[in-house]
PDB file of C-alpha atoms in Angstrom:
ATOM      1  CA  MET T  88     -40.610 -14.027  48.952  1.00  0.00           C
ATOM      2  CA  ASN T  89     -38.236 -14.556  52.019  1.00  0.00           C
ATOM      3  CA  ASN T  90     -35.042 -16.549  50.992  1.00  0.00           C
ATOM      4  CA  ALA T  91     -33.224 -15.332  53.695  1.00  0.00           C
ATOM      5  CA  THR T  92     -30.860 -17.874  55.250  1.00  0.00           C
ATOM      6  CA  PRO T  93     -31.383 -18.159  59.193  1.00  0.00           C
ATOM      7  CA  LEU T  94     -28.532 -16.658  61.428  1.00  0.00           C
ATOM      8  CA  THR T  95     -26.330 -19.338  62.879  1.00  0.00           C
ATOM      9  CA  SER T  96     -25.887 -18.968  66.657  1.00  0.00           C
ATOM     10  CA  PRO T  97     -22.435 -17.619  66.516  1.00  0.00           C
ATOM     11  CA  GLN T  98     -23.927 -14.756  64.243  1.00  0.00           C
ATOM     12  CA  GLN T  99     -27.014 -14.181  66.907  1.00  0.00           C
ATOM     13  CA  ILE T 100     -24.590 -13.953  69.743  1.00  0.00           C
ATOM     14  CA  ALA T 101     -22.218 -11.525  67.730  1.00  0.00           C
ATOM     15  CA  LEU T 102     -25.375  -9.343  66.803  1.00  0.00           C
ATOM     16  CA  ILE T 103     -26.690  -9.583  70.383  1.00  0.00           C
ATOM     17  CA  ALA T 104     -23.402  -8.683  71.918  1.00  0.00           C
ATOM     18  CA  LEU T 105     -22.968  -5.609  69.605  1.00  0.00           C
ATOM     19  CA  ARG T 106     -26.252  -4.619  70.415  1.00  0.00           C
ATOM     20  CA  MET T 107     -25.749  -4.627  74.340  1.00  0.00           C
ATOM     21  CA  LEU T 108     -22.382  -3.010  74.079  1.00  0.00           C
ATOM     22  CA  ILE T 109     -23.750  -0.128  72.338  1.00  0.00           C
ATOM     23  CA  GLY T 110     -26.677   0.008  74.574  1.00  0.00           C
ATOM     24  CA  TRP T 111     -24.296   0.190  77.617  1.00  0.00           C
ATOM     25  CA  HIS T 112     -22.539   2.791  75.849  1.00  0.00           C
ATOM     26  CA  PHE T 113     -25.893   4.950  75.300  1.00  0.00           C
ATOM     27  CA  LEU T 114     -27.100   4.001  78.660  1.00  0.00           C
ATOM     28  CA  TYR T 115     -23.882   5.139  80.548  1.00  0.00           C
ATOM     29  CA  GLU T 116     -23.693   8.139  78.468  1.00  0.00           C
ATOM     30  CA  GLY T 117     -27.192   9.266  79.526  1.00  0.00           C
ATOM     31  CA  TYR T 118     -26.382   8.477  83.041  1.00  0.00           C
ATOM     32  CA  TYR T 119     -23.186  10.241  83.701  1.00  0.00           C
ATOM     33  CA  LYS T 120     -24.546  13.376  81.938  1.00  0.00           C
ATOM     34  CA  LEU T 121     -27.791  13.064  84.437  1.00  0.00           C
ATOM     35  CA  MET T 122     -25.419  12.645  87.577  1.00  0.00           C
ATOM     36  CA  LEU T 123     -23.194  15.766  86.824  1.00  0.00           C
ATOM     37  CA  PRO T 124     -22.655  17.913  89.014  1.00  0.00           C
ATOM     38  CA  GLY T 125     -20.481  15.331  90.706  1.00  0.00           C
ATOM     39  CA  TRP T 126     -17.158  15.440  92.589  1.00  0.00           C
ATOM     40  CA  SER T 127     -13.756  14.863  90.831  1.00  0.00           C
ATOM     41  CA  SER T 128     -11.201  12.150  92.065  1.00  0.00           C
ATOM     42  CA  ASP T 129      -9.403  14.976  93.986  1.00  0.00           C
ATOM     43  CA  GLY T 130     -12.435  16.173  95.850  1.00  0.00           C
ATOM     44  CA  LYS T 131     -13.392  19.259  93.743  1.00  0.00           C
ATOM     45  CA  PRO T 132     -16.985  19.597  92.250  1.00  0.00           C
ATOM     46  CA  LEU T 133     -17.395  19.032  88.524  1.00  0.00           C
ATOM     47  CA  ALA T 134     -19.584  21.327  86.677  1.00  0.00           C
ATOM     48  CA  ALA T 135     -22.961  20.048  85.260  1.00  0.00           C
ATOM     49  CA  TRP T 136     -23.065  18.638  81.755  1.00  0.00           C
ATOM     50  CA  THR T 137     -24.064  20.927  78.716  1.00  0.00           C
ATOM     51  CA  SER T 138     -24.029  20.447  75.290  1.00  0.00           C
ATOM     52  CA  ALA T 139     -23.445  24.287  74.865  1.00  0.00           C
ATOM     53  CA  GLY T 140     -19.633  23.959  74.075  1.00  0.00           C
ATOM     54  CA  TYR T 141     -20.199  21.197  71.707  1.00  0.00           C
ATOM     55  CA  LEU T 142     -22.568  22.911  69.752  1.00  0.00           C
ATOM     56  CA  LYS T 143     -20.918  26.327  69.849  1.00  0.00           C
ATOM     57  CA  ALA T 144     -17.706  24.629  68.524  1.00  0.00           C
ATOM     58  CA  ALA T 145     -19.569  22.677  65.568  1.00  0.00           C
ATOM     59  CA  THR T 146     -18.657  23.208  62.129  1.00  0.00           C
ATOM     60  CA  GLY T 147     -20.713  20.915  60.175  1.00  0.00           C
ATOM     61  CA  PRO T 148     -24.312  21.733  58.209  1.00  0.00           C
ATOM     62  CA  LEU T 149     -26.503  21.779  61.175  1.00  0.00           C
ATOM     63  CA  ALA T 150     -24.115  23.895  63.301  1.00  0.00           C
ATOM     64  CA  PRO T 151     -25.811  27.283  62.432  1.00  0.00           C
ATOM     65  CA  LEU T 152     -29.398  26.017  63.391  1.00  0.00           C
ATOM     66  CA  MET T 153     -27.850  24.582  66.819  1.00  0.00           C
ATOM     67  CA  GLN T 154     -25.887  27.392  67.565  1.00  0.00           C
ATOM     68  CA  TRP T 155     -29.002  29.505  67.072  1.00  0.00           C
ATOM     69  CA  MET T 156     -30.897  27.239  69.291  1.00  0.00           C
ATOM     70  CA  VAL T 157     -27.890  27.673  71.984  1.00  0.00           C
ATOM     71  CA  ASN T 158     -27.820  31.635  71.505  1.00  0.00           C
ATOM     72  CA  ASN T 159     -31.640  31.748  71.889  1.00  0.00           C
ATOM     73  CA  GLY T 160     -31.915  29.815  75.112  1.00  0.00           C
ATOM     74  CA  TRP T 161     -32.874  26.324  74.147  1.00  0.00           C
ATOM     75  CA  VAL T 162     -29.854  24.715  75.533  1.00  0.00           C
ATOM     76  CA  GLY T 163     -31.337  23.516  78.748  1.00  0.00           C
ATOM     77  CA  GLY T 164     -34.261  21.981  77.054  1.00  0.00           C
ATOM     78  CA  MET T 165     -31.727  20.200  74.448  1.00  0.00           C
ATOM     79  CA  ASP T 166     -29.811  18.782  77.095  1.00  0.00           C
ATOM     80  CA  TRP T 167     -32.495  17.372  78.848  1.00  0.00           C
ATOM     81  CA  MET T 168     -33.592  15.698  75.675  1.00  0.00           C
ATOM     82  CA  VAL T 169     -30.025  14.370  74.950  1.00  0.00           C
ATOM     83  CA  LYS T 170     -29.918  12.740  78.408  1.00  0.00           C
ATOM     84  CA  ILE T 171     -33.246  11.132  78.272  1.00  0.00           C
ATOM     85  CA  SER T 172     -32.863   9.849  75.085  1.00  0.00           C
ATOM     86  CA  LEU T 173     -29.514   8.346  75.793  1.00  0.00           C
ATOM     87  CA  LEU T 174     -31.034   6.655  78.814  1.00  0.00           C
ATOM     88  CA  LEU T 175     -34.106   5.568  76.660  1.00  0.00           C
ATOM     89  CA  ILE T 176     -32.065   4.258  73.652  1.00  0.00           C
ATOM     90  CA  GLY T 177     -29.327   2.648  75.946  1.00  0.00           C
ATOM     91  CA  LEU T 178     -32.196   0.652  78.083  1.00  0.00           C
ATOM     92  CA  SER T 179     -34.026  -0.237  74.648  1.00  0.00           C
ATOM     93  CA  LEU T 180     -30.736  -1.870  73.130  1.00  0.00           C
ATOM     94  CA  LEU T 181     -29.690  -3.503  76.504  1.00  0.00           C
ATOM     95  CA  LEU T 182     -33.309  -5.186  77.138  1.00  0.00           C
ATOM     96  CA  GLY T 183     -34.102  -5.863  73.633  1.00  0.00           C
ATOM     97  CA  LEU T 184     -37.343  -3.902  74.188  1.00  0.00           C
ATOM     98  CA  PHE T 185     -38.941  -1.802  71.264  1.00  0.00           C
ATOM     99  CA  THR T 186     -35.411  -2.447  69.646  1.00  0.00           C
ATOM    100  CA  ARG T 187     -36.225  -1.202  66.090  1.00  0.00           C
ATOM    101  CA  LEU T 188     -37.276   2.008  67.780  1.00  0.00           C
ATOM    102  CA  GLY T 189     -34.154   2.266  69.989  1.00  0.00           C
ATOM    103  CA  CYS T 190     -31.944   1.793  66.932  1.00  0.00           C
ATOM    104  CA  TRP T 191     -33.958   4.302  65.021  1.00  0.00           C
ATOM    105  CA  GLY T 192     -33.365   6.831  67.847  1.00  0.00           C
ATOM    106  CA  ALA T 193     -29.703   5.727  68.176  1.00  0.00           C
ATOM    107  CA  LEU T 194     -29.115   6.167  64.450  1.00  0.00           C
ATOM    108  CA  LEU T 195     -30.970   9.518  64.553  1.00  0.00           C
ATOM    109  CA  LEU T 196     -28.316  10.854  67.518  1.00  0.00           C
ATOM    110  CA  LEU T 197     -25.570   9.456  66.041  1.00  0.00           C
ATOM    111  CA  VAL T 198     -26.159  11.084  62.690  1.00  0.00           C
ATOM    112  CA  MET T 199     -26.921  14.491  64.288  1.00  0.00           C
ATOM    113  CA  PHE T 200     -23.729  14.342  66.153  1.00  0.00           C
ATOM    114  CA  TYR T 201     -21.759  13.521  63.054  1.00  0.00           C
ATOM    115  CA  VAL T 202     -23.407  16.100  60.859  1.00  0.00           C
ATOM    116  CA  LEU T 203     -22.605  18.594  63.518  1.00  0.00           C
ATOM    117  CA  ALA T 204     -18.932  17.829  63.345  1.00  0.00           C
ATOM    118  CA  ILE T 205     -17.779  15.990  60.342  1.00  0.00           C
ATOM    119  CA  PRO T 206     -14.000  15.306  60.983  1.00  0.00           C
ATOM    120  CA  THR T 207     -12.565  17.229  57.797  1.00  0.00           C
ATOM    121  CA  SER T 208      -9.244  18.382  58.840  1.00  0.00           C
ATOM    122  CA  GLY T 209      -7.008  15.218  59.044  1.00  0.00           C
ATOM    123  CA  ASN T 210      -5.099  16.447  61.766  1.00  0.00           C
ATOM    124  CA  PRO T 211      -5.095  15.708  65.720  1.00  0.00           C
ATOM    125  CA  GLN T 212      -7.779  17.855  67.553  1.00  0.00           C
ATOM    126  CA  PRO T 213      -7.751  18.760  71.219  1.00  0.00           C
ATOM    127  CA  GLY T 214      -9.951  16.375  73.103  1.00  0.00           C
ATOM    128  CA  ASN T 215      -9.951  13.713  70.539  1.00  0.00           C
ATOM    129  CA  GLU T 216      -8.364  10.244  70.963  1.00  0.00           C
ATOM    130  CA  GLY T 217      -7.232   9.848  67.491  1.00  0.00           C
ATOM    131  CA  THR T 218      -6.717  11.610  64.122  1.00  0.00           C
ATOM    132  CA  TYR T 219      -9.789  11.497  61.954  1.00  0.00           C
ATOM    133  CA  LEU T 220     -10.407  12.300  58.384  1.00  0.00           C
ATOM    134  CA  PHE T 221     -14.376  11.789  57.590  1.00  0.00           C
ATOM    135  CA  VAL T 222     -14.628   8.694  59.712  1.00  0.00           C
ATOM    136  CA  ASN T 223     -14.540   8.699  63.456  1.00  0.00           C
ATOM    137  CA  LYS T 224     -16.120   6.813  66.204  1.00  0.00           C
ATOM    138  CA  THR T 225     -19.529   8.215  65.748  1.00  0.00           C
ATOM    139  CA  LEU T 226     -19.819   7.273  62.331  1.00  0.00           C
ATOM    140  CA  ILE T 227     -18.551   3.689  62.857  1.00  0.00           C
ATOM    141  CA  GLU T 228     -21.158   3.429  65.764  1.00  0.00           C
ATOM    142  CA  ALA T 229     -23.874   4.809  63.312  1.00  0.00           C
ATOM    143  CA  ALA T 230     -22.880   2.129  60.969  1.00  0.00           C
ATOM    144  CA  ALA T 231     -23.084  -0.725  63.470  1.00  0.00           C
ATOM    145  CA  VAL T 232     -26.484   0.562  64.709  1.00  0.00           C
ATOM    146  CA  ALA T 233     -27.611   0.121  61.167  1.00  0.00           C
ATOM    147  CA  VAL T 234     -26.546  -3.663  61.047  1.00  0.00           C
ATOM    148  CA  LEU T 235     -28.652  -3.999  64.274  1.00  0.00           C
ATOM    149  CA  LEU T 236     -31.312  -2.666  62.579  1.00  0.00           C
ATOM    150  CA  VAL T 237     -31.020  -4.407  59.480  1.00  0.00           C
ATOM    151  CA  PHE T 238     -30.947  -7.756  61.195  1.00  0.00           C
ATOM    152  CA  ASN T 239     -33.498  -7.045  63.726  1.00  0.00           C
ATOM    153  CA  THR T 240     -31.981  -7.936  66.672  1.00  0.00           C
ATOM    154  CA  GLY T 241     -34.762  -7.820  68.956  1.00  0.00           C
ATOM    155  CA  ALA T 242     -36.345 -10.932  66.957  1.00  0.00           C
ATOM    156  CA  VAL T 243     -33.435 -12.742  68.012  1.00  0.00           C
ATOM    157  CA  ALA T 244     -32.972 -12.180  71.703  1.00  0.00           C
ATOM    158  CA  GLY T 245     -34.411  -9.748  74.511  1.00  0.00           C
ATOM    159  CA  LEU T 246     -37.899  -8.710  75.780  1.00  0.00           C
ATOM    160  CA  ASP T 247     -39.378  -7.978  72.221  1.00  0.00           C
ATOM    161  CA  LEU T 248     -38.735 -11.707  71.383  1.00  0.00           C
ATOM    162  CA  LEU T 249     -40.554 -12.578  74.823  1.00  0.00           C
ATOM    163  CA  TRP T 250     -43.417 -10.594  73.911  1.00  0.00           C
ATOM    164  CA  ARG T 251     -43.708 -11.709  70.613  1.00  0.00           C
ATOM    165  CA  SER T 252     -43.800 -15.422  71.911  1.00  0.00           C
ATOM    166  CA  LYS T 253     -46.308 -14.611  74.418  1.00  0.00           C
ATOM    167  CA  LYS T 254     -48.730 -12.974  71.867  1.00  0.00           C
ATOM    168  CA  ALA T 255     -48.030 -15.863  69.389  1.00  0.00           C
ATOM    169  CA  ALA T 256     -48.918 -18.593  72.228  1.00  0.00           C
ATOM    170  CA  ALA T 257     -51.926 -16.503  73.267  1.00  0.00           C
ATOM    171  CA  LYS T 258     -53.234 -16.214  69.604  1.00  0.00           C
ATOM    172  CA  THR T 259     -52.656 -20.303  69.378  1.00  0.00           C
ATOM    173  CA  ALA T 260     -54.503 -20.638  72.297  1.00  0.00           C
ATOM    174  CA  SER T 261     -57.434 -18.606  71.338  1.00  0.00           C
ATOM    175  CA  ASP T 262     -57.223 -20.067  67.745  1.00  0.00           C
ATOM    176  CA  ALA T 263     -57.669 -23.521  69.348  1.00  0.00           C
ATOM    177  CA  GLN T 264     -60.532 -22.501  71.414  1.00  0.00           C
ATOM    178  CA  LEU T 265     -62.320 -21.050  68.638  1.00  0.00           C
ATOM    179  CA  SER T 266     -62.015 -24.307  66.696  1.00  0.00           C
ATOM    180  CA  ILE T 267     -63.687 -26.145  69.477  1.00  0.00           C
TER     181      ILE T 267
END
């Protein structure tokens, strides 16, 4: 039994805007990580991006496993997986293509990043923009992705909706042919 109230246009627009903003964030993070090494504004070369420093500094429950992986030479593969995952998730959310899969991927990465470094000090940390105690931007973005997943925004707008509409039209045409 489905007692769901349809979303209003402003609600749909807000959800799609949220999906696209998160999609852009993931896409650009992946793009930036792939494009390094690059050049700084003063003309000096930048080092290639790697997750090794983040993983070595991790303090959360997954830290021992990830640090073992770094120490055993897995960091190169892990870096490529993160870069490609960020790009694919970003494209999925921006285009509304395989949106549920993109949301699950985003949620998986965000939860992993959060669990690697749960903010427990409540004091300013070097490299952070704010002061966090348990709740940080990663956890907030994960909650936002969960909202996108629950509301199935691919059925609201995007290529998933277009694809579903084409399949429905083809089925209707096929059913009409069979009834003749």
